[in-house]
Amino acid sequence: METFDTIIYGASWYGVVRALKAAREGHNIALFHRYGFPGGFLSTAFSVCQYVDDNLPDSNTISSELYQDILHEKGGILKFGMSFVLMNPEIIKMKLLHHLSQSSVHLLFYAVPASVKKKDSSWEITFYQREGLKDYACQTLVDASENVSLERLIHPVERLDHNVYHCFVRSVRKPEYEGITDCIKLEDDRWWISVAFEMSSEDPSLAMHRSLDCLHHAMSSQNGVIQLVPMQAESLYRFKDGKKPENSPFFISEADDIKRIVLNTSKGEKHDTKNPE
């Protein structure tokens, strides 16, 4: 069984920051991820409209390094607002992957957790990988998946009523659709939009794609088109009893984290901003 000091599941912004920090401190780190690229919600759900604290660029943190790298890359920021930046998801993936490849982090893509067990002071984790099931062990386990992929294997969690997806569309005028909750104009008649959708007990991805189909018809009637479709909707979870168990992996999403993915790095490192840990 392959053993690491720390195993992190989810190459989200949190996961990448935590992995880079631990690797620089000399720890043996493995970062697992479901997809073949990093970024978490930033990459898969296009949650790229971010509130970034003014203090972050000068905070001497890994998050600052990553953000500055994206900021100075041509096309890295698609829109600067009064209180937000809208980041390019492709540049995010590229920059995060670059920083990981320059580190000692063991990066394992296309991995889905199958089971998690706590044994004394260590953890044993089994992943579905391309070559089949494989077992690993570690002293510290971090769930940075943003959809509590590890947590749900250990403790009961429930999905919150947060049914939102984001996408990029092209339209000569402001898109009109009843589910749109946020709309930001970019260059070349492009827009980044947030859409709320209804969901019953079905799979969230099915409800999202049904809404996307309706959005497609609405955009077609306005001579517009959906350019980029998200892989998943934003999803938020909480523990059913409202409290995090003591024998729990390191992270679970909070409802107000979504628009502070870049700013809120308290799960990976501490820095003095308006949003301290």
Coordinates of C-alpha atoms in Angstrom, one line a residue:
M1 CA 0.0 0.0 0.0
E2 CA 1.4 3.4 -1.0
T3 CA 1.7 5.8 1.9
F4 CA 1.9 9.6 2.0
D5 CA 2.2 12.1 4.8
T6 CA -0.9 13.9 3.4
I7 CA -3.5 12.9 0.8
I8 CA -5.7 15.7 -0.6
Y9 CA -8.7 14.9 -2.7
G10 CA -9.8 17.6 -5.0
A11 CA -7.5 19.8 -7.0
S12 CA -9.7 22.8 -6.3
W13 CA -8.1 26.2 -5.4
Y14 CA -8.1 25.1 -1.8
G15 CA -6.6 21.7 -2.7
V16 CA -3.8 23.2 -4.8
V17 CA -2.9 25.8 -2.2
R18 CA -2.8 23.2 0.6
A19 CA -0.8 20.8 -1.5
L20 CA 1.8 23.4 -2.6
K21 CA 2.2 24.7 0.9
A22 CA 2.7 21.2 2.4
A23 CA 5.1 20.2 -0.3
R24 CA 7.2 23.4 0.3
E25 CA 7.4 22.4 3.9
G26 CA 9.0 19.1 2.9
H27 CA 6.0 16.8 3.3
N28 CA 5.2 13.9 1.0
I29 CA 2.0 15.0 -0.6
A30 CA -0.5 13.3 -3.0
L31 CA -3.2 15.3 -4.7
F32 CA -6.0 13.2 -6.3
H33 CA -8.6 14.7 -8.6
R34 CA -11.6 13.3 -10.5
Y35 CA -10.9 15.2 -13.7
G36 CA -7.8 15.6 -15.9
F37 CA -7.2 19.2 -14.9
P38 CA -7.2 21.3 -11.7
G39 CA -9.5 24.1 -10.6
G40 CA -12.5 22.7 -8.9
F41 CA -15.6 24.8 -9.3
L42 CA -13.5 27.5 -11.0
S43 CA -12.9 25.0 -13.9
T44 CA -15.9 22.7 -13.9
A45 CA -18.8 25.0 -12.8
F46 CA -17.3 28.3 -14.1
S47 CA -17.6 29.9 -10.7
V48 CA -15.1 32.5 -11.9
C49 CA -16.8 35.7 -10.7
Q50 CA -14.7 36.2 -7.6
Y51 CA -14.5 38.7 -4.8
V52 CA -10.8 39.3 -4.3
D53 CA -9.6 41.2 -1.2
D54 CA -7.4 44.2 -2.0
N55 CA -4.9 42.8 0.5
L56 CA -4.5 39.5 -1.2
P57 CA -1.9 40.5 -3.9
D58 CA 0.5 41.7 -1.2
S59 CA -0.2 39.0 1.4
N60 CA 2.9 36.9 0.7
T61 CA 0.8 33.7 0.3
I62 CA 0.6 30.9 -2.3
S63 CA -2.8 32.2 -3.2
S64 CA -1.3 35.6 -4.0
E65 CA 1.3 33.8 -6.2
L66 CA -1.4 32.0 -8.1
Y67 CA -3.6 35.0 -8.4
Q68 CA -0.8 37.2 -9.6
D69 CA 0.2 34.7 -12.2
I70 CA -3.3 34.6 -13.6
L71 CA -3.6 38.4 -13.4
H72 CA -0.5 39.0 -15.5
E73 CA -1.3 36.3 -18.1
K74 CA -2.9 37.8 -21.2
G75 CA -6.6 37.0 -21.1
G76 CA -6.3 35.8 -17.5
I77 CA -8.9 38.2 -16.3
L78 CA -12.0 38.6 -18.5
K79 CA -13.5 41.5 -16.5
F80 CA -12.6 43.8 -13.7
G81 CA -15.6 45.1 -11.7
M82 CA -15.9 47.5 -8.7
S83 CA -15.9 44.6 -6.3
F84 CA -15.1 41.5 -8.4
V85 CA -12.9 40.0 -11.1
L86 CA -14.1 37.5 -13.6
M87 CA -11.4 35.0 -14.3
N88 CA -10.7 32.9 -17.4
P89 CA -11.3 29.3 -16.5
E90 CA -8.8 28.0 -19.1
I91 CA -6.0 30.2 -17.8
I92 CA -6.8 29.1 -14.2
K93 CA -6.4 25.4 -15.3
M94 CA -3.1 26.2 -17.1
K95 CA -1.6 28.2 -14.2
L96 CA -2.6 25.8 -11.5
L97 CA -1.2 22.9 -13.4
H98 CA 2.0 24.7 -14.1
H99 CA 2.6 25.4 -10.4
L100 CA 1.8 21.8 -9.5
S101 CA 4.1 20.4 -12.2
Q102 CA 7.0 22.6 -10.8
S103 CA 6.4 21.1 -7.3
S104 CA 7.1 17.8 -5.6
V105 CA 3.3 17.1 -5.3
H106 CA 2.3 13.6 -6.6
L107 CA -0.6 14.5 -8.9
L108 CA -3.0 11.7 -9.7
F109 CA -5.9 12.6 -12.0
Y110 CA -9.0 10.6 -12.9
A111 CA -9.4 9.2 -9.3
V112 CA -12.8 8.8 -7.5
P113 CA -12.9 7.8 -3.8
A114 CA -14.5 4.4 -3.1
S115 CA -14.0 4.0 0.6
V116 CA -12.4 5.8 3.6
K117 CA -11.4 4.3 6.9
K118 CA -9.8 5.8 10.0
K119 CA -7.3 3.4 11.7
D120 CA -5.8 4.8 14.9
S121 CA -3.9 7.9 13.9
S122 CA -3.9 7.2 10.2
W123 CA -6.3 7.0 7.2
E124 CA -6.8 4.3 4.6
I125 CA -8.4 5.4 1.3
T126 CA -9.4 3.3 -1.8
F127 CA -9.7 5.1 -5.1
Y128 CA -11.2 4.0 -8.4
Q129 CA -8.5 4.8 -11.0
R130 CA -7.9 4.0 -14.6
E131 CA -6.1 0.8 -13.7
G132 CA -8.8 -0.2 -11.2
L133 CA -9.1 0.0 -7.4
K134 CA -6.0 1.0 -5.5
D135 CA -5.4 1.5 -1.8
Y136 CA -3.4 4.3 -0.1
A137 CA -2.6 5.4 3.4
C138 CA -1.8 8.7 5.0
Q139 CA -1.5 10.5 8.3
T140 CA -3.5 13.6 7.3
L141 CA -6.5 13.5 5.0
V142 CA -8.0 16.6 3.3
D143 CA -11.3 16.8 1.5
A144 CA -10.9 19.7 -0.9
S145 CA -13.4 18.4 -3.4
E146 CA -16.1 21.1 -2.9
N147 CA -18.7 18.4 -3.2
V148 CA -17.7 16.5 -0.1
S149 CA -16.7 13.4 -1.9
L150 CA -14.7 12.0 1.1
E151 CA -17.0 13.4 3.8
R152 CA -20.1 11.6 2.4
L153 CA -18.3 8.3 2.6
I154 CA -17.9 8.8 6.4
H155 CA -20.7 11.0 7.7
P156 CA -24.2 11.8 6.6
V157 CA -24.4 15.1 4.6
E158 CA -27.3 16.8 2.9
R159 CA -27.3 18.9 -0.3
L160 CA -28.5 22.5 0.3
D161 CA -31.1 24.2 -1.9
H162 CA -28.5 25.9 -4.1
N163 CA -29.3 25.1 -7.7
V164 CA -27.2 27.4 -9.8
Y165 CA -25.0 27.0 -12.9
H166 CA -22.8 29.4 -14.9
C167 CA -22.1 29.6 -18.6
F168 CA -20.7 31.8 -21.3
V169 CA -23.0 33.0 -24.1
R170 CA -22.7 35.2 -27.1
S171 CA -25.5 37.7 -27.8
V172 CA -25.6 41.2 -29.3
R173 CA -27.9 42.3 -26.6
K174 CA -28.3 41.4 -22.9
P175 CA -29.6 37.8 -22.7
E176 CA -33.1 37.4 -21.4
Y177 CA -34.2 34.2 -19.6
E178 CA -36.3 33.8 -16.5
G179 CA -33.7 31.9 -14.6
I180 CA -30.8 34.4 -15.0
T181 CA -29.7 35.8 -11.7
D182 CA -26.5 37.5 -12.7
C183 CA -25.2 38.7 -16.0
I184 CA -21.8 40.3 -16.8
K185 CA -20.9 41.7 -20.2
L186 CA -17.5 40.8 -21.6
E187 CA -15.9 41.7 -24.9
D188 CA -17.0 40.7 -28.4
D189 CA -20.7 40.4 -27.5
R190 CA -20.0 37.7 -24.9
W191 CA -21.6 37.4 -21.5
W192 CA -21.0 35.4 -18.4
I193 CA -24.4 34.4 -16.8
S194 CA -25.6 32.7 -13.7
V195 CA -28.8 30.7 -14.0
A196 CA -31.0 29.3 -11.1
F197 CA -32.9 26.1 -12.0
E198 CA -35.5 24.0 -10.3
M199 CA -34.8 20.5 -9.1
S200 CA -36.8 17.9 -7.3
S201 CA -35.2 14.6 -6.1
E202 CA -33.5 13.9 -9.4
D203 CA -29.8 14.0 -10.2
P204 CA -28.7 17.7 -10.2
S205 CA -26.9 17.2 -13.5
L206 CA -30.2 16.1 -15.2
A207 CA -32.0 19.2 -13.9
M208 CA -29.1 21.4 -15.0
H209 CA -29.1 20.1 -18.5
R210 CA -32.9 20.4 -18.8
S211 CA -32.5 24.0 -17.9
L212 CA -29.6 24.4 -20.3
D213 CA -31.9 23.1 -23.1
C214 CA -34.5 25.7 -22.3
L215 CA -31.7 28.4 -22.2
H216 CA -30.5 27.2 -25.6
H217 CA -34.0 27.7 -27.1
A218 CA -34.3 31.2 -25.4
M219 CA -30.9 32.2 -26.8
S220 CA -31.7 31.0 -30.3
S221 CA -34.9 33.1 -30.3
Q222 CA -32.6 36.1 -29.5
N223 CA -30.1 35.3 -32.2
G224 CA -27.6 34.2 -29.4
V225 CA -25.8 31.1 -28.6
I226 CA -24.4 29.3 -25.6
Q227 CA -20.6 29.1 -26.1
L228 CA -19.3 27.3 -23.0
V229 CA -21.4 24.8 -21.0
P230 CA -20.3 23.9 -17.4
M231 CA -19.5 20.3 -16.5
Q232 CA -21.5 20.6 -13.3
A233 CA -23.6 23.0 -11.3
E234 CA -22.5 24.6 -8.0
S235 CA -23.5 22.3 -5.1
L236 CA -23.3 23.0 -1.4
Y237 CA -23.6 20.6 1.5
R238 CA -23.8 20.5 5.2
F239 CA -23.6 17.9 7.9
K240 CA -27.1 16.7 8.8
D241 CA -26.7 17.5 12.5
G242 CA -25.1 20.8 11.7
K243 CA -21.8 20.0 13.4
K244 CA -18.6 18.7 11.9
P245 CA -17.5 15.4 13.6
E246 CA -14.1 15.2 15.2
N247 CA -12.9 12.3 13.0
S248 CA -13.6 14.2 9.8
P249 CA -11.4 15.1 6.9
F250 CA -10.2 18.7 6.8
F251 CA -12.7 20.5 4.7
I252 CA -16.4 21.0 3.9
S253 CA -17.8 23.9 1.8
E254 CA -19.6 26.7 3.4
A255 CA -22.4 28.5 1.6
D256 CA -20.6 31.8 1.3
D257 CA -17.3 30.2 0.0
I258 CA -18.5 30.1 -3.6
K259 CA -17.6 33.7 -4.6
R260 CA -14.6 33.8 -2.4
I261 CA -12.7 30.7 -3.7
V262 CA -9.7 32.8 -4.5
L263 CA -9.9 35.1 -1.4
N264 CA -10.9 32.5 1.2
T265 CA -7.8 30.4 1.6
S266 CA -8.1 29.8 5.3
K267 CA -8.5 26.1 4.7
G268 CA -5.0 26.0 3.1
E269 CA -3.1 28.8 4.6
K270 CA -3.7 31.9 6.8
H271 CA -3.3 35.5 5.8
D272 CA -4.4 38.8 7.2
T273 CA -7.3 40.0 5.2
K274 CA -10.9 41.1 5.8
N275 CA -11.8 37.4 5.8
P276 CA -9.5 35.8 8.4
E277 CA -10.0 32.3 9.6

